[in-house]
Amino acid sequence: MSRKLSKFLQISIPLALGVFLIWYIYNSFTPQQLAETKRYFADANYGFVLLSVILSVLSHLSRAYRWSFMLEPLGYKTKLANNFMAISVAYLMNVFIPKSGEVSRGIILDKYEGVPFQKGFGTIISERIVDLMFLLFFTALALFIEFDVLKDYVMDSIPTFVLYVFLIGVVAIMILIPLYIRFSKSNINRKLKNFVMGLKEGIFSILKMRKKGYFLFHSLVIWWLYLLSFYSALHALLDTASIPFGIVIIAFVVGSFTFAFTNSGFGTYPAAIAGILTVFGIAKTAGVAFGWILWVSNIASILLIGVLSLILLPIYNRKLNETSII
């Protein structure tokens, strides 16, 4: 498979899945359900939506501050503004090209802070591992609260064949990549080994950092802000405002996983949120409306802040350089 075709498929398949889910839900609604969904949009309390967006942006700021704790053991003291704008651009890139945000973060940090890409990217991978641990914690909590209901939902939503293929693929990758790195003598492998060494240094920066307590604190802050952002948005609709906190966690977990399937959850997020809330007795129309209100509001903030960051990054750093020369 050519590189261009591979990139095209990486972009087009998630988009096609999102478009299909939007089309499917729209066509499955009766005219009455469509009118009811529109009423939810019209009657929503957008003050809670704004609060949700603010909490989400604060989580990005906390993430930017936490990143400095990972870079410090590598010998780099980066500016909070550059960290925040790099993260904002990363979220922006992920909206259009899945998984490209991590690469853009590393490139921006290399360009404006002089952190070698491999090392910066290693800290990003390390950060993702920490985030995965927190997501798994919330997943375990959700399973503990409503194991039977959540298991039935997952099994009904995802074909068993797909789950098996996914697990086999993960195992195969975990076996084949180390074997290739260990035994291959190609030029590509030499570059790959150098790249892996840079990643390793970045990943183990967590163990070297002096402010582990601050890092853990901000990790907790980030994920509680995520959860509070979701919880605040639920109060925008009367039908979702009184959902028990246990179900909030379950819906939050299900929604979080959808970001891996399409561009920042395009199409899949509202569908998954509607699906899980329906399991717990919330009208599908309310679930769809809530999912779209939350997704659109957050994506709008990501687009706005991301574009502003792209514009301000060179201006901010040029002024810093001019000031340092003076």
PDB file of C-alpha atoms in Angstrom, residues 44-210:
ATOM      1  CA  ALA A  44     -31.126  24.096  26.172  1.00  0.00           C
ATOM      2  CA  ASN A  45     -29.532  26.189  28.904  1.00  0.00           C
ATOM      3  CA  TYR A  46     -26.385  27.304  27.121  1.00  0.00           C
ATOM      4  CA  GLY A  47     -24.987  28.837  30.288  1.00  0.00           C
ATOM      5  CA  PHE A  48     -24.139  25.303  31.447  1.00  0.00           C
ATOM      6  CA  VAL A  49     -22.696  24.589  27.998  1.00  0.00           C
ATOM      7  CA  LEU A  50     -20.414  27.609  28.351  1.00  0.00           C
ATOM      8  CA  LEU A  51     -19.361  26.417  31.818  1.00  0.00           C
ATOM      9  CA  SER A  52     -18.587  23.004  30.316  1.00  0.00           C
ATOM     10  CA  VAL A  53     -16.363  24.608  27.663  1.00  0.00           C
ATOM     11  CA  ILE A  54     -14.544  26.735  30.255  1.00  0.00           C
ATOM     12  CA  LEU A  55     -13.813  23.660  32.390  1.00  0.00           C
ATOM     13  CA  SER A  56     -12.544  21.848  29.307  1.00  0.00           C
ATOM     14  CA  VAL A  57     -10.189  24.718  28.415  1.00  0.00           C
ATOM     15  CA  LEU A  58      -8.938  24.797  32.011  1.00  0.00           C
ATOM     16  CA  SER A  59      -8.067  21.107  31.680  1.00  0.00           C
ATOM     17  CA  HIS A  60      -5.943  21.985  28.618  1.00  0.00           C
ATOM     18  CA  LEU A  61      -4.176  24.682  30.640  1.00  0.00           C
ATOM     19  CA  SER A  62      -3.495  22.207  33.442  1.00  0.00           C
ATOM     20  CA  ARG A  63      -2.194  19.731  30.850  1.00  0.00           C
ATOM     21  CA  ALA A  64       0.168  22.397  29.499  1.00  0.00           C
ATOM     22  CA  TYR A  65       1.481  23.091  32.999  1.00  0.00           C
ATOM     23  CA  ARG A  66       1.864  19.359  33.735  1.00  0.00           C
ATOM     24  CA  TRP A  67       3.897  18.922  30.543  1.00  0.00           C
ATOM     25  CA  SER A  68       6.627  21.184  31.939  1.00  0.00           C
ATOM     26  CA  PHE A  69       7.208  18.689  34.786  1.00  0.00           C
ATOM     27  CA  MET A  70       7.956  15.983  32.203  1.00  0.00           C
ATOM     28  CA  LEU A  71      10.307  18.150  30.141  1.00  0.00           C
ATOM     29  CA  GLU A  72      12.301  19.531  33.079  1.00  0.00           C
ATOM     30  CA  PRO A  73      14.209  16.261  33.806  1.00  0.00           C
ATOM     31  CA  LEU A  74      15.345  16.287  30.164  1.00  0.00           C
ATOM     32  CA  GLY A  75      16.962  19.685  30.726  1.00  0.00           C
ATOM     33  CA  TYR A  76      14.309  21.906  29.114  1.00  0.00           C
ATOM     34  CA  LYS A  77      12.344  24.666  30.831  1.00  0.00           C
ATOM     35  CA  THR A  78       9.581  25.523  28.404  1.00  0.00           C
ATOM     36  CA  LYS A  79       7.175  28.431  28.493  1.00  0.00           C
ATOM     37  CA  LEU A  80       3.621  27.719  29.600  1.00  0.00           C
ATOM     38  CA  ALA A  81       2.194  29.728  26.694  1.00  0.00           C
ATOM     39  CA  ASN A  82       4.079  27.621  24.131  1.00  0.00           C
ATOM     40  CA  ASN A  83       2.985  24.417  25.863  1.00  0.00           C
ATOM     41  CA  PHE A  84      -0.646  25.532  25.858  1.00  0.00           C
ATOM     42  CA  MET A  85      -0.611  26.676  22.224  1.00  0.00           C
ATOM     43  CA  ALA A  86       1.135  23.462  21.118  1.00  0.00           C
ATOM     44  CA  ILE A  87      -1.575  21.427  22.844  1.00  0.00           C
ATOM     45  CA  SER A  88      -4.312  23.620  21.324  1.00  0.00           C
ATOM     46  CA  VAL A  89      -2.876  23.102  17.832  1.00  0.00           C
ATOM     47  CA  ALA A  90      -2.674  19.355  18.521  1.00  0.00           C
ATOM     48  CA  TYR A  91      -6.392  19.208  19.336  1.00  0.00           C
ATOM     49  CA  LEU A  92      -7.091  21.238  16.209  1.00  0.00           C
ATOM     50  CA  MET A  93      -5.082  18.835  14.030  1.00  0.00           C
ATOM     51  CA  ASN A  94      -6.862  15.805  15.496  1.00  0.00           C
ATOM     52  CA  VAL A  95     -10.200  17.214  14.331  1.00  0.00           C
ATOM     53  CA  PHE A  96      -9.041  16.937  10.705  1.00  0.00           C
ATOM     54  CA  ILE A  97      -6.424  14.162  10.744  1.00  0.00           C
ATOM     55  CA  PRO A  98      -6.758  11.474  13.459  1.00  0.00           C
ATOM     56  CA  LYS A  99      -3.676  10.971  15.666  1.00  0.00           C
ATOM     57  CA  SER A 100      -1.758  13.815  13.994  1.00  0.00           C
ATOM     58  CA  GLY A 101      -1.954  16.063  17.034  1.00  0.00           C
ATOM     59  CA  GLU A 102       0.772  14.272  18.977  1.00  0.00           C
ATOM     60  CA  VAL A 103       3.196  14.737  16.084  1.00  0.00           C
ATOM     61  CA  SER A 104       2.323  18.432  15.705  1.00  0.00           C
ATOM     62  CA  ARG A 105       2.937  18.994  19.434  1.00  0.00           C
ATOM     63  CA  GLY A 106       6.413  17.532  19.126  1.00  0.00           C
ATOM     64  CA  ILE A 107       7.162  19.621  16.016  1.00  0.00           C
ATOM     65  CA  ILE A 108       6.004  22.871  17.646  1.00  0.00           C
ATOM     66  CA  LEU A 109       8.027  22.193  20.789  1.00  0.00           C
ATOM     67  CA  ASP A 110      11.084  21.453  18.656  1.00  0.00           C
ATOM     68  CA  LYS A 111      10.641  24.648  16.629  1.00  0.00           C
ATOM     69  CA  TYR A 112       9.890  27.139  19.398  1.00  0.00           C
ATOM     70  CA  GLU A 113      11.548  25.625  22.478  1.00  0.00           C
ATOM     71  CA  GLY A 114      14.431  23.660  20.953  1.00  0.00           C
ATOM     72  CA  VAL A 115      13.312  20.318  22.425  1.00  0.00           C
ATOM     73  CA  PRO A 116      14.394  17.510  20.028  1.00  0.00           C
ATOM     74  CA  PHE A 117      11.335  15.927  18.457  1.00  0.00           C
ATOM     75  CA  GLN A 118      12.094  12.403  19.715  1.00  0.00           C
ATOM     76  CA  LYS A 119      12.387  13.556  23.314  1.00  0.00           C
ATOM     77  CA  GLY A 120       9.340  15.796  23.178  1.00  0.00           C
ATOM     78  CA  PHE A 121       7.320  13.099  21.462  1.00  0.00           C
ATOM     79  CA  GLY A 122       8.453  10.618  24.102  1.00  0.00           C
ATOM     80  CA  THR A 123       6.986  12.795  26.853  1.00  0.00           C
ATOM     81  CA  ILE A 124       3.734  12.998  24.872  1.00  0.00           C
ATOM     82  CA  ILE A 125       3.580   9.202  24.607  1.00  0.00           C
ATOM     83  CA  SER A 126       4.325   8.978  28.319  1.00  0.00           C
ATOM     84  CA  GLU A 127       1.539  11.468  28.968  1.00  0.00           C
ATOM     85  CA  ARG A 128      -0.855   9.356  26.897  1.00  0.00           C
ATOM     86  CA  ILE A 129       0.063   6.307  28.968  1.00  0.00           C
ATOM     87  CA  VAL A 130      -0.830   8.210  32.140  1.00  0.00           C
ATOM     88  CA  ASP A 131      -4.107   9.366  30.554  1.00  0.00           C
ATOM     89  CA  LEU A 132      -4.886   5.786  29.564  1.00  0.00           C
ATOM     90  CA  MET A 133      -4.380   4.702  33.177  1.00  0.00           C
ATOM     91  CA  PHE A 134      -6.891   7.309  34.354  1.00  0.00           C
ATOM     92  CA  LEU A 135      -9.361   6.310  31.637  1.00  0.00           C
ATOM     93  CA  LEU A 136      -8.981   2.675  32.683  1.00  0.00           C
ATOM     94  CA  PHE A 137      -9.625   3.731  36.285  1.00  0.00           C
ATOM     95  CA  PHE A 138     -12.890   5.424  35.296  1.00  0.00           C
ATOM     96  CA  THR A 139     -13.727   2.410  33.141  1.00  0.00           C
ATOM     97  CA  ALA A 140     -13.185   0.063  36.083  1.00  0.00           C
ATOM     98  CA  LEU A 141     -15.329   2.356  38.226  1.00  0.00           C
ATOM     99  CA  ALA A 142     -18.071   2.321  35.582  1.00  0.00           C
ATOM    100  CA  LEU A 143     -17.884  -1.479  35.333  1.00  0.00           C
ATOM    101  CA  PHE A 144     -18.108  -1.770  39.105  1.00  0.00           C
ATOM    102  CA  ILE A 145     -21.191   0.451  39.214  1.00  0.00           C
ATOM    103  CA  GLU A 146     -23.201  -1.123  36.373  1.00  0.00           C
ATOM    104  CA  PHE A 147     -21.249  -4.141  35.104  1.00  0.00           C
ATOM    105  CA  ASP A 148     -24.147  -6.120  33.652  1.00  0.00           C
ATOM    106  CA  VAL A 149     -25.757  -3.188  31.857  1.00  0.00           C
ATOM    107  CA  LEU A 150     -22.479  -1.872  30.426  1.00  0.00           C
ATOM    108  CA  LYS A 151     -21.348  -5.314  29.266  1.00  0.00           C
ATOM    109  CA  ASP A 152     -24.618  -5.902  27.438  1.00  0.00           C
ATOM    110  CA  TYR A 153     -24.332  -2.488  25.766  1.00  0.00           C
ATOM    111  CA  VAL A 154     -20.777  -3.108  24.519  1.00  0.00           C
ATOM    112  CA  MET A 155     -21.572  -6.605  23.265  1.00  0.00           C
ATOM    113  CA  ASP A 156     -24.665  -5.348  21.459  1.00  0.00           C
ATOM    114  CA  SER A 157     -22.879  -2.346  19.941  1.00  0.00           C
ATOM    115  CA  ILE A 158     -19.613  -3.961  18.804  1.00  0.00           C
ATOM    116  CA  PRO A 159     -19.675  -7.302  16.930  1.00  0.00           C
ATOM    117  CA  THR A 160     -17.724 -10.082  18.651  1.00  0.00           C
ATOM    118  CA  PHE A 161     -15.733 -10.616  15.455  1.00  0.00           C
ATOM    119  CA  VAL A 162     -14.498  -7.003  15.565  1.00  0.00           C
ATOM    120  CA  LEU A 163     -13.412  -7.369  19.201  1.00  0.00           C
ATOM    121  CA  TYR A 164     -11.464 -10.550  18.393  1.00  0.00           C
ATOM    122  CA  VAL A 165      -9.780  -8.939  15.364  1.00  0.00           C
ATOM    123  CA  PHE A 166      -8.817  -5.935  17.467  1.00  0.00           C
ATOM    124  CA  LEU A 167      -7.278  -8.081  20.221  1.00  0.00           C
ATOM    125  CA  ILE A 168      -5.386 -10.261  17.717  1.00  0.00           C
ATOM    126  CA  GLY A 169      -4.091  -7.151  15.949  1.00  0.00           C
ATOM    127  CA  VAL A 170      -2.822  -5.624  19.206  1.00  0.00           C
ATOM    128  CA  VAL A 171      -1.046  -8.854  20.196  1.00  0.00           C
ATOM    129  CA  ALA A 172       0.516  -9.203  16.723  1.00  0.00           C
ATOM    130  CA  ILE A 173       1.854  -5.634  16.806  1.00  0.00           C
ATOM    131  CA  MET A 174       3.289  -6.125  20.294  1.00  0.00           C
ATOM    132  CA  ILE A 175       5.165  -9.216  19.095  1.00  0.00           C
ATOM    133  CA  LEU A 176       6.279  -8.185  15.595  1.00  0.00           C
ATOM    134  CA  ILE A 177       7.643  -4.683  16.277  1.00  0.00           C
ATOM    135  CA  PRO A 178      10.130  -5.780  19.010  1.00  0.00           C
ATOM    136  CA  LEU A 179      11.265  -8.686  16.783  1.00  0.00           C
ATOM    137  CA  TYR A 180      11.858  -6.308  13.880  1.00  0.00           C
ATOM    138  CA  ILE A 181      13.834  -3.889  16.055  1.00  0.00           C
ATOM    139  CA  ARG A 182      15.879  -6.749  17.545  1.00  0.00           C
ATOM    140  CA  PHE A 183      16.869  -8.605  14.374  1.00  0.00           C
ATOM    141  CA  SER A 184      16.579  -6.284  11.380  1.00  0.00           C
ATOM    142  CA  LYS A 185      19.801  -4.638  10.103  1.00  0.00           C
ATOM    143  CA  SER A 186      18.218  -2.225   7.640  1.00  0.00           C
ATOM    144  CA  ASN A 187      18.844   1.532   7.594  1.00  0.00           C
ATOM    145  CA  ILE A 188      15.211   2.049   8.494  1.00  0.00           C
ATOM    146  CA  ASN A 189      15.703  -0.032  11.617  1.00  0.00           C
ATOM    147  CA  ARG A 190      18.766   2.013  12.675  1.00  0.00           C
ATOM    148  CA  LYS A 191      16.706   5.187  12.418  1.00  0.00           C
ATOM    149  CA  LEU A 192      13.893   3.432  14.262  1.00  0.00           C
ATOM    150  CA  LYS A 193      16.247   2.430  17.088  1.00  0.00           C
ATOM    151  CA  ASN A 194      17.476   6.014  17.462  1.00  0.00           C
ATOM    152  CA  PHE A 195      13.882   7.162  17.480  1.00  0.00           C
ATOM    153  CA  VAL A 196      12.951   4.558  20.122  1.00  0.00           C
ATOM    154  CA  MET A 197      15.879   5.640  22.309  1.00  0.00           C
ATOM    155  CA  GLY A 198      14.576   9.202  22.211  1.00  0.00           C
ATOM    156  CA  LEU A 199      11.103   7.958  23.061  1.00  0.00           C
ATOM    157  CA  LYS A 200      12.488   5.892  25.924  1.00  0.00           C
ATOM    158  CA  GLU A 201      14.203   8.927  27.431  1.00  0.00           C
ATOM    159  CA  GLY A 202      10.986  10.894  27.220  1.00  0.00           C
ATOM    160  CA  ILE A 203       8.854   8.107  28.647  1.00  0.00           C
ATOM    161  CA  PHE A 204      11.123   7.547  31.639  1.00  0.00           C
ATOM    162  CA  SER A 205      11.175  11.260  32.358  1.00  0.00           C
ATOM    163  CA  ILE A 206       8.276  10.597  34.748  1.00  0.00           C
ATOM    164  CA  LEU A 207      10.569   8.536  36.977  1.00  0.00           C
ATOM    165  CA  LYS A 208      13.247  11.238  36.891  1.00  0.00           C
ATOM    166  CA  MET A 209      11.068  14.243  37.630  1.00  0.00           C
ATOM    167  CA  ARG A 210      11.542  15.932  40.973  1.00  0.00           C
TER     168      ARG A 210
END
